[in-house]
Amino acid sequence: MRLEIDNFPVEEMQFGDETSYNDGLLTINKEEALEVVKKDEHITEADIVFARPGEDKRIVPVKEAVEPRYKEDEGAVFPGVTDDVESVGSGKTKALKNCSVLGVGKHWGSFGDGLIDMSGEGAKYTYFSGLNNICLVADTDEEFERHEQQKKNHAIRWATHRLAKYLATAVKDLEAEEESVEEFELAPITKRDDKTSDLPSVVYVMQPQSQMEEMGYNDLVYGWDMNHVVPTFMHPNEILDGAMISGSFMPCSSKWATYDFQNCPTIKKLYEQHGETINFLGVIMSNLNVNLEEKERSAIFVAQIAKSLGADGAILTEEGYGNPDADFIGCFEALEDAGVKTVGLTNECTGRDGKSQPLVALDDKADAIVSTGNVSALIELPPMETVIGELEALARDGLAGGWPDDDELGSSVKEDGSIIMENNSMFCGDQIIGWSTKTMKEF
């Protein structure tokens, strides 16, 4: 399976008469773009606002991030979401690079929403502060969940995907510079050359969010709710090419946005090393479960698949913390018991003082874990000149990491627009998918 991604870097954005791309400049016909957004009758208000790196702008509540993509021959960009269900991961895909489409609530936030600062102290906490962001700021009439802490945010999230697909049509007839083309190809496992086959074999085990038994909150694979999926072997190209879609439920610093799946740095790094230092087998897409029996069953499946593939080692990563830690450690144990040397990648929940147990479940076999940060760490940020969305949502709407009042700290949102919050509210801040901006500090 061979995938070619032709990248067109976005250096500047503007509105104009025609949606087009020319030498780094993305021009958007706002009226036409909003028509695409408003195809869902539940969207009552919508606007598009730009947020560039270094600008004095704060974006909240952010629900989703998507890289604009166009599939050659009008193939599926997000199968099962914006398009019919069809195979992805091969052929040619065109991408608007150095930018993302952000789905932003106009009034009401959710447990899984987050915050992005485009400059200042807050910018260092999230990868998305360094991108040219096209913010879809929208409100809906989804009254049934307006006051719920956990929201599906279906209308806004799906509109974000439709908008991303529409924007990428700007490059559908263009050819990318040769140096901007990425190629991803793996030979079938049983048909690789001797040099590659003799290298240590590594599999990447991903545990995307899938704990909600009610549909509509979890990550999707080909439009299918991950709560209904057992561990499955996937080609890494499928993940890079739109097969995986982010869900709405997960404390935000621990989330994987759709953008993260599309650009998964761990997959890309494994590709770089394939045939040089490792034999990259592919991806085991697992799940996160509610009850213990389901967790144990999934761990058995993961270990069996890894062993059957001939994996010598595995990188294991979870989307989330708390209850998912039991899945993470259970899978760790099962892989090690099967003789697969495993390295974990996760954040931790050690409390505001950093002194609590980092994971809900632990085991001696999980002796190699890379931490991407503490979800409970307090972050204080000064006011920003411009707020995209509504700042009060951080304190009012139950965002993980924000609060209306605290005996010692008061409200997360101060009268002057400054804020105090837990890292939990930083949009995809811990980047567990493999590109955390954080480093370790030794005391």
Short mmCIF file of C-alpha atoms in Angstrom, two decimals:
data_model
loop_
_atom_site.label_atom_id
_atom_site.label_comp_id
_atom_site.label_asym_id
_atom_site.label_seq_id
_atom_site.Cartn_x
_atom_site.Cartn_y
_atom_site.Cartn_z
CA MET A 1 0.00 0.00 0.00
CA ARG A 2 1.52 3.28 -1.13
CA LEU A 3 0.28 6.72 -0.07
CA GLU A 4 1.52 10.03 -1.47
CA ILE A 5 0.70 13.22 0.40
CA ASP A 6 1.33 16.41 -1.56
CA ASN A 7 1.75 19.29 0.88
CA PHE A 8 0.93 22.92 0.14
CA PRO A 9 2.21 25.15 2.99
CA VAL A 10 -0.12 27.95 4.09
CA GLU A 11 1.88 31.05 5.00
CA GLU A 12 -0.98 33.57 4.96
CA MET A 13 -4.79 33.60 4.85
CA GLN A 14 -7.33 36.09 3.54
CA PHE A 15 -10.95 36.31 2.39
CA GLY A 16 -11.72 36.91 -1.26
CA ASP A 17 -14.00 36.22 -4.19
CA GLU A 18 -12.71 32.73 -4.89
CA THR A 19 -11.34 29.97 -2.69
CA SER A 20 -7.84 29.45 -4.06
CA TYR A 21 -4.21 28.82 -3.19
CA ASN A 22 -1.25 30.67 -4.69
CA ASP A 23 2.35 30.56 -3.49
CA GLY A 24 1.50 30.08 0.20
CA LEU A 25 -1.55 32.36 0.25
CA LEU A 26 -4.89 30.69 1.00
CA THR A 27 -7.85 32.79 -0.11
CA ILE A 28 -11.30 31.80 1.15
CA ASN A 29 -14.69 32.75 -0.24
CA LYS A 30 -16.34 33.10 3.16
CA GLU A 31 -19.92 33.03 1.88
CA GLU A 32 -19.33 29.82 -0.05
CA ALA A 33 -17.46 28.25 2.88
CA LEU A 34 -20.28 29.05 5.30
CA GLU A 35 -22.79 27.47 2.92
CA VAL A 36 -20.83 24.24 3.33
CA VAL A 37 -20.92 24.68 7.11
CA LYS A 38 -24.66 25.39 7.26
CA LYS A 39 -25.67 22.25 5.41
CA ASP A 40 -26.55 21.02 8.90
CA GLU A 41 -29.81 22.68 9.93
CA HIS A 42 -28.78 22.48 13.59
CA ILE A 43 -26.14 25.19 13.06
CA THR A 44 -27.86 28.49 13.85
CA GLU A 45 -24.88 30.87 13.69
CA ALA A 46 -21.46 30.54 12.12
CA ASP A 47 -18.47 32.68 11.25
CA ILE A 48 -14.89 32.09 10.13
CA VAL A 49 -12.08 33.89 11.97
CA PHE A 50 -8.33 33.68 11.41
CA ALA A 51 -5.80 33.14 14.22
CA ARG A 52 -2.13 33.36 13.30
CA PRO A 53 0.96 32.47 15.38
CA GLY A 54 2.06 35.39 17.52
CA GLU A 55 -1.30 37.19 17.53
CA ASP A 56 -2.81 38.38 20.81
CA LYS A 57 -5.69 35.92 20.56
CA ARG A 58 -7.22 33.30 22.85
CA ILE A 59 -9.48 30.59 21.38
CA VAL A 60 -11.99 28.77 23.60
CA PRO A 61 -13.91 26.46 23.69
CA VAL A 62 -12.08 24.49 20.97
CA LYS A 63 -13.73 21.19 20.08
CA GLU A 64 -11.80 19.81 17.12
CA ALA A 65 -8.83 20.41 14.81
CA VAL A 66 -8.62 19.10 11.25
CA GLU A 67 -6.04 19.46 8.50
CA PRO A 68 -7.66 20.37 5.15
CA ARG A 69 -7.34 17.46 2.74
CA TYR A 70 -8.40 16.63 -0.81
CA LYS A 71 -8.33 13.10 -2.22
CA GLU A 72 -7.38 12.73 -5.87
CA ASP A 73 -10.24 11.63 -8.14
CA GLU A 74 -12.66 12.89 -5.47
CA GLY A 75 -12.05 9.90 -3.23
CA ALA A 76 -13.10 9.75 0.42
CA VAL A 77 -11.37 12.30 2.64
CA PHE A 78 -13.07 11.27 5.88
CA PRO A 79 -14.78 7.95 5.09
CA GLY A 80 -17.99 7.40 7.03
CA VAL A 81 -18.13 11.08 8.01
CA THR A 82 -17.96 13.47 5.04
CA ASP A 83 -17.96 10.64 2.52
CA ASP A 84 -19.17 7.10 1.91
CA VAL A 85 -17.24 4.31 3.56
CA GLU A 86 -14.36 3.34 1.31
CA SER A 87 -10.76 2.29 1.79
CA VAL A 88 -8.13 5.00 2.31
CA GLY A 89 -4.37 4.90 2.71
CA SER A 90 -3.29 4.62 -0.91
CA GLY A 91 -3.18 6.89 -3.93
CA LYS A 92 -2.60 10.65 -3.80
CA THR A 93 -3.87 13.04 -1.14
CA LYS A 94 -3.36 16.80 -1.18
CA ALA A 95 -3.01 18.66 2.11
CA LEU A 96 -2.97 22.31 3.17
CA LYS A 97 0.01 22.28 5.51
CA ASN A 98 0.98 24.54 8.43
CA CYS A 99 -2.69 25.21 9.12
CA SER A 100 -5.72 23.66 10.78
CA VAL A 101 -9.46 24.15 10.82
CA LEU A 102 -10.61 24.57 14.41
CA GLY A 103 -14.18 23.85 15.50
CA VAL A 104 -14.99 26.47 18.16
CA GLY A 105 -18.15 26.86 20.23
CA LYS A 106 -19.80 30.27 20.14
CA HIS A 107 -21.36 30.06 23.58
CA TRP A 108 -21.40 26.65 25.24
CA GLY A 109 -18.40 24.52 26.09
CA SER A 110 -18.00 20.89 27.04
CA PHE A 111 -16.00 18.55 29.24
CA GLY A 112 -13.77 17.70 26.26
CA ASP A 113 -13.20 21.24 24.96
CA GLY A 114 -10.03 23.25 25.38
CA LEU A 115 -8.15 26.53 25.03
CA ILE A 116 -5.42 27.77 22.66
CA ASP A 117 -3.34 30.93 23.13
CA MET A 118 -1.66 32.14 19.95
CA SER A 119 1.09 34.02 21.77
CA GLY A 120 2.64 34.63 25.18
CA GLU A 121 3.12 32.13 27.99
CA GLY A 122 0.16 29.98 26.94
CA ALA A 123 1.43 29.40 23.40
CA LYS A 124 4.15 27.01 24.55
CA TYR A 125 1.60 24.54 25.93
CA THR A 126 0.00 23.44 22.66
CA TYR A 127 1.21 22.54 19.19
CA PHE A 128 -1.71 24.40 17.61
CA SER A 129 -0.43 27.83 18.64
CA GLY A 130 2.20 27.45 15.94
CA LEU A 131 -0.28 26.87 13.10
CA ASN A 132 -2.32 29.24 10.95
CA ASN A 133 -5.77 28.44 12.31
CA ILE A 134 -9.03 28.86 10.43
CA CYS A 135 -11.56 29.04 13.24
CA LEU A 136 -15.12 27.96 12.56
CA VAL A 137 -16.99 29.73 15.36
CA ALA A 138 -20.50 28.32 15.53
CA ASP A 139 -23.59 27.88 17.67
CA THR A 140 -26.28 25.23 17.38
CA ASP A 141 -29.80 24.46 18.51
CA GLU A 142 -28.79 21.13 20.05
CA GLU A 143 -30.74 22.00 23.20
CA PHE A 144 -30.76 18.45 24.55
CA GLU A 145 -27.10 18.76 25.48
CA ARG A 146 -26.65 22.50 25.91
CA HIS A 147 -26.29 22.30 29.69
CA GLU A 148 -24.64 18.88 29.76
CA GLN A 149 -21.02 18.68 30.85
CA GLN A 150 -20.39 15.98 28.24
CA LYS A 151 -21.51 16.99 24.76
CA LYS A 152 -21.41 15.24 21.42
CA ASN A 153 -21.09 18.58 19.62
CA HIS A 154 -22.02 16.64 16.51
CA ALA A 155 -23.09 19.58 14.34
CA ILE A 156 -19.97 21.69 14.96
CA ARG A 157 -17.51 18.81 14.69
CA TRP A 158 -18.98 17.46 11.45
CA ALA A 159 -19.12 20.98 10.01
CA THR A 160 -15.42 21.34 10.80
CA HIS A 161 -14.68 18.27 8.68
CA ARG A 162 -16.86 19.49 5.83
CA LEU A 163 -15.12 22.88 5.90
CA ALA A 164 -11.67 21.27 5.92
CA LYS A 165 -12.57 19.16 2.91
CA TYR A 166 -13.98 22.20 1.08
CA LEU A 167 -10.89 24.37 1.73
CA ALA A 168 -8.57 21.75 0.30
CA THR A 169 -10.33 21.94 -3.06
CA ALA A 170 -8.21 25.08 -3.49
CA VAL A 171 -5.28 22.81 -4.42
CA LYS A 172 -7.08 19.98 -6.22
CA ASP A 173 -5.69 20.99 -9.62
CA LEU A 174 -2.23 22.08 -8.44
CA GLU A 175 1.07 20.20 -8.32
CA ALA A 176 3.16 20.37 -5.16
CA GLU A 177 6.87 21.15 -5.12
CA GLU A 178 8.89 17.93 -5.19
CA GLU A 179 10.41 18.59 -1.76
CA SER A 180 6.91 18.97 -0.28
CA VAL A 181 5.77 15.47 -1.24
CA GLU A 182 5.68 12.72 1.40
CA GLU A 183 5.58 9.04 0.44
CA PHE A 184 4.52 6.22 2.74
CA GLU A 185 4.81 2.62 1.65
CA LEU A 186 5.21 -0.70 3.46
CA ALA A 187 5.64 -4.02 1.72
CA PRO A 188 3.46 -6.87 3.04
CA ILE A 189 5.03 -8.27 6.21
CA THR A 190 5.76 -11.67 4.68
CA LYS A 191 7.33 -10.18 1.54
CA ARG A 192 9.98 -7.84 2.89
CA ASP A 193 13.63 -8.02 1.93
CA ASP A 194 16.06 -9.93 4.13
CA LYS A 195 17.77 -6.82 5.46
CA THR A 196 14.49 -5.38 6.75
CA SER A 197 13.17 -8.71 8.02
CA ASP A 198 16.34 -9.26 10.07
CA LEU A 199 15.89 -5.97 11.95
CA PRO A 200 13.99 -5.78 15.27
CA SER A 201 10.27 -5.81 14.48
CA VAL A 202 8.20 -3.03 16.08
CA VAL A 203 4.44 -2.53 16.23
CA TYR A 204 2.63 0.65 17.31
CA VAL A 205 -0.32 0.03 19.63
CA MET A 206 -2.84 2.89 19.83
CA GLN A 207 -5.67 3.07 22.36
CA PRO A 208 -8.04 5.82 21.13
CA GLN A 209 -10.94 7.07 23.25
CA SER A 210 -13.84 4.60 23.20
CA GLN A 211 -15.21 4.41 26.74
CA MET A 212 -18.63 5.96 26.21
CA GLU A 213 -21.26 3.26 25.76
CA GLU A 214 -23.71 5.79 24.31
CA MET A 215 -22.83 6.44 20.70
CA GLY A 216 -21.55 9.78 19.41
CA TYR A 217 -18.82 10.59 21.93
CA ASN A 218 -16.00 8.25 20.91
CA ASP A 219 -13.31 8.26 18.24
CA LEU A 220 -14.37 6.72 14.94
CA VAL A 221 -12.68 4.35 12.50
CA TYR A 222 -14.15 4.56 9.00
CA GLY A 223 -17.12 6.27 10.68
CA TRP A 224 -17.64 3.35 13.07
CA ASP A 225 -17.76 4.07 16.81
CA MET A 226 -14.62 2.66 18.46
CA ASN A 227 -16.72 1.42 21.39
CA HIS A 228 -17.91 -1.32 19.01
CA VAL A 229 -14.44 -2.29 17.81
CA VAL A 230 -12.13 -5.01 19.10
CA PRO A 231 -8.37 -4.61 18.65
CA THR A 232 -7.63 -4.54 14.93
CA PHE A 233 -4.49 -4.55 12.83
CA MET A 234 -4.37 -1.47 10.57
CA HIS A 235 -2.00 -0.20 7.94
CA PRO A 236 -0.43 3.05 9.20
CA ASN A 237 -1.38 4.77 5.93
CA GLU A 238 -5.06 4.42 6.79
CA ILE A 239 -4.54 6.49 9.93
CA LEU A 240 -2.54 9.17 8.11
CA ASP A 241 -5.19 9.33 5.37
CA GLY A 242 -8.40 10.05 7.29
CA ALA A 243 -9.66 6.68 8.56
CA MET A 244 -9.56 7.90 12.20
CA ILE A 245 -11.75 10.75 13.47
CA SER A 246 -11.54 12.35 16.92
CA GLY A 247 -14.43 12.09 19.37
CA SER A 248 -15.84 14.72 21.70
CA PHE A 249 -15.21 13.01 25.04
CA MET A 250 -11.85 13.23 26.79
CA PRO A 251 -10.30 15.85 29.09
CA CYS A 252 -8.81 18.12 26.48
CA SER A 253 -5.07 18.04 27.16
CA SER A 254 -5.27 14.25 26.73
CA LYS A 255 -7.23 14.31 23.47
CA TRP A 256 -6.15 13.31 20.00
CA ALA A 257 -7.66 15.70 17.48
CA THR A 258 -8.32 14.45 13.95
CA TYR A 259 -5.30 16.59 12.98
CA ASP A 260 -3.16 14.41 15.27
CA PHE A 261 -4.24 11.21 13.55
CA GLN A 262 -3.63 12.77 10.12
CA ASN A 263 -0.09 13.82 11.09
CA CYS A 264 0.80 11.21 13.72
CA PRO A 265 4.49 11.91 14.43
CA THR A 266 5.10 8.49 15.97
CA ILE A 267 3.96 6.76 12.80
CA LYS A 268 6.11 9.09 10.70
CA LYS A 269 9.16 8.47 12.89
CA LEU A 270 8.66 4.71 12.68
CA TYR A 271 8.50 5.06 8.91
CA GLU A 272 11.79 7.00 8.96
CA GLN A 273 13.49 4.16 10.83
CA HIS A 274 11.88 1.36 8.82
CA GLY A 275 14.53 -0.60 6.97
CA GLU A 276 17.30 1.29 8.79
CA THR A 277 17.07 0.34 12.48
CA ILE A 278 13.68 -1.40 12.73
CA ASN A 279 11.13 -3.41 10.78
CA PHE A 280 7.93 -1.40 11.23
CA LEU A 281 5.10 -3.92 11.19
CA GLY A 282 2.13 -1.55 11.38
CA VAL A 283 -0.49 -0.44 13.89
CA ILE A 284 -2.69 -2.36 16.29
CA MET A 285 -5.71 -0.13 16.85
CA SER A 286 -7.07 -1.12 20.24
CA ASN A 287 -9.71 0.49 22.45
CA LEU A 288 -10.45 1.74 25.96
CA ASN A 289 -13.16 0.00 27.91
CA VAL A 290 -15.42 0.50 30.92
CA ASN A 291 -15.43 -2.81 32.79
CA LEU A 292 -12.53 -5.04 33.78
CA GLU A 293 -13.51 -8.04 31.65
CA GLU A 294 -13.52 -5.91 28.50
CA LYS A 295 -10.13 -4.46 29.38
CA GLU A 296 -8.67 -7.93 29.89
CA ARG A 297 -10.17 -9.22 26.64
CA SER A 298 -8.69 -6.36 24.61
CA ALA A 299 -5.26 -6.86 26.18
CA ILE A 300 -5.38 -10.53 25.19
CA PHE A 301 -6.25 -9.59 21.61
CA VAL A 302 -3.47 -7.00 21.40
CA ALA A 303 -0.81 -9.36 22.71
CA GLN A 304 -1.98 -12.18 20.42
CA ILE A 305 -1.89 -9.95 17.33
CA ALA A 306 1.54 -8.56 18.24
CA LYS A 307 2.96 -12.03 18.84
CA SER A 308 1.42 -13.44 15.64
CA LEU A 309 2.98 -10.58 13.68
CA GLY A 310 6.36 -11.46 15.13
CA ALA A 311 6.80 -8.22 17.05
CA ASP A 312 9.95 -7.92 19.11
CA GLY A 313 8.92 -4.56 20.53
CA ALA A 314 5.94 -2.26 20.83
CA ILE A 315 5.19 1.39 21.44
CA LEU A 316 1.96 1.63 23.45
CA THR A 317 -0.01 4.84 23.84
CA GLU A 318 -3.37 5.74 25.39
CA GLU A 319 -5.70 8.67 24.73
CA GLY A 320 -6.60 9.80 28.22
CA TYR A 321 -5.97 9.00 31.84
CA GLY A 322 -7.80 7.70 34.90
CA ASN A 323 -9.96 4.73 33.94
CA PRO A 324 -8.01 4.26 30.65
CA ASP A 325 -4.85 3.71 32.70
CA ALA A 326 -6.19 0.24 33.56
CA ASP A 327 -6.40 -0.60 29.83
CA PHE A 328 -2.94 0.87 29.28
CA ILE A 329 -1.23 -1.09 32.04
CA GLY A 330 -3.22 -4.26 31.31
CA CYS A 331 -2.07 -4.14 27.71
CA PHE A 332 1.48 -3.41 28.88
CA GLU A 333 1.45 -6.56 31.04
CA ALA A 334 -0.01 -8.75 28.30
CA LEU A 335 2.56 -7.59 25.74
CA GLU A 336 5.48 -8.13 28.11
CA ASP A 337 4.15 -11.57 29.08
CA ALA A 338 4.03 -12.42 25.37
CA GLY A 339 7.71 -11.52 25.08
CA VAL A 340 7.14 -8.18 23.34
CA LYS A 341 9.34 -5.48 24.87
CA THR A 342 7.12 -2.45 25.36
CA VAL A 343 7.61 1.28 25.83
CA GLY A 344 4.61 3.32 26.98
CA LEU A 345 3.71 6.88 26.02
CA THR A 346 1.18 8.70 28.21
CA ASN A 347 0.54 11.71 30.39
CA GLU A 348 -0.11 11.45 34.12
CA CYS A 349 -2.44 12.76 36.79
CA THR A 350 -0.27 13.56 39.79
CA GLY A 351 -2.39 16.33 41.32
CA ARG A 352 -1.77 20.05 41.41
CA ASP A 353 1.20 19.50 43.71
CA GLY A 354 2.64 16.72 41.55
CA LYS A 355 2.78 14.27 44.45
CA SER A 356 0.01 11.79 43.65
CA GLN A 357 0.36 8.40 41.94
CA PRO A 358 0.81 9.18 38.23
CA LEU A 359 -1.44 6.43 36.83
CA VAL A 360 -4.53 4.78 38.35
CA ALA A 361 -3.02 1.33 37.73
CA LEU A 362 0.66 0.39 37.82
CA ASP A 363 2.70 -2.77 37.37
CA ASP A 364 6.39 -3.67 37.62
CA LYS A 365 6.36 -4.81 33.99
CA ALA A 366 5.57 -1.25 32.88
CA ASP A 367 9.16 -0.18 33.49
CA ALA A 368 9.65 2.07 30.44
CA ILE A 369 7.15 4.91 30.17
CA VAL A 370 7.60 8.33 28.59
CA SER A 371 5.54 10.99 30.38
CA THR A 372 4.14 13.92 28.40
CA GLY A 373 3.00 15.99 31.38
CA ASN A 374 0.68 16.31 34.37
CA VAL A 375 -2.95 17.02 33.52
CA SER A 376 -3.51 18.69 36.89
CA ALA A 377 -0.67 21.22 36.73
CA LEU A 378 -1.94 24.77 37.30
CA ILE A 379 -1.46 27.30 34.51
CA GLU A 380 -1.91 31.05 34.98
CA LEU A 381 -2.21 33.22 31.88
CA PRO A 382 -2.65 36.98 31.41
CA PRO A 383 -5.59 38.45 29.48
CA MET A 384 -5.58 38.46 25.68
CA GLU A 385 -6.69 41.34 23.49
CA THR A 386 -9.07 39.15 21.46
CA VAL A 387 -11.11 36.11 22.46
CA ILE A 388 -12.40 33.85 19.68
CA GLY A 389 -15.41 31.97 21.01
CA GLU A 390 -16.37 32.82 24.59
CA LEU A 391 -13.94 32.98 27.50
CA GLU A 392 -16.63 32.51 30.14
CA ALA A 393 -17.16 28.95 28.91
CA LEU A 394 -13.92 27.97 30.68
CA ALA A 395 -15.43 28.77 34.07
CA ARG A 396 -19.12 28.13 33.40
CA ASP A 397 -19.55 25.03 31.26
CA GLY A 398 -17.64 22.24 32.97
CA LEU A 399 -14.53 22.16 30.81
CA ALA A 400 -12.11 19.69 32.38
CA GLY A 401 -9.60 22.00 34.04
CA GLY A 402 -11.86 25.01 34.49
CA TRP A 403 -14.23 25.90 37.32
CA PRO A 404 -16.75 28.59 38.32
CA ASP A 405 -15.36 28.90 41.86
CA ASP A 406 -12.67 27.50 44.12
CA ASP A 407 -12.24 28.15 47.85
CA GLU A 408 -8.64 29.27 47.33
CA LEU A 409 -8.35 30.21 43.66
CA GLY A 410 -11.78 31.70 42.92
CA SER A 411 -13.10 31.45 39.36
CA SER A 412 -10.92 30.25 36.48
CA VAL A 413 -11.81 33.44 34.62
CA LYS A 414 -10.91 36.71 36.35
CA GLU A 415 -12.60 40.07 35.82
CA ASP A 416 -9.64 41.41 33.82
CA GLY A 417 -9.72 38.43 31.43
CA SER A 418 -6.74 36.64 32.96
CA ILE A 419 -7.23 32.97 33.77
CA ILE A 420 -6.10 30.17 36.03
CA MET A 421 -6.83 26.62 35.01
CA GLU A 422 -5.49 23.10 35.09
CA ASN A 423 -3.50 21.78 32.15
CA ASN A 424 -6.60 19.61 31.53
CA SER A 425 -8.11 22.53 29.58
CA MET A 426 -5.19 23.07 27.19
CA PHE A 427 -6.29 21.90 23.74
CA CYS A 428 -4.42 18.63 23.02
CA GLY A 429 -1.74 20.09 25.28
CA ASP A 430 0.04 16.89 26.27
CA GLN A 431 0.31 15.64 22.68
CA ILE A 432 0.41 11.98 23.72
CA ILE A 433 0.45 11.07 20.03
CA GLY A 434 4.17 11.83 20.04
CA TRP A 435 5.05 15.50 19.65
CA SER A 436 4.86 16.94 23.13
CA THR A 437 6.47 20.35 23.53
CA LYS A 438 7.44 19.55 27.11
CA THR A 439 10.81 18.44 28.45
CA MET A 440 11.88 16.82 31.71
CA LYS A 441 13.38 18.95 34.46
CA GLU A 442 15.78 17.39 36.94
CA PHE A 443 15.88 18.50 40.57
#
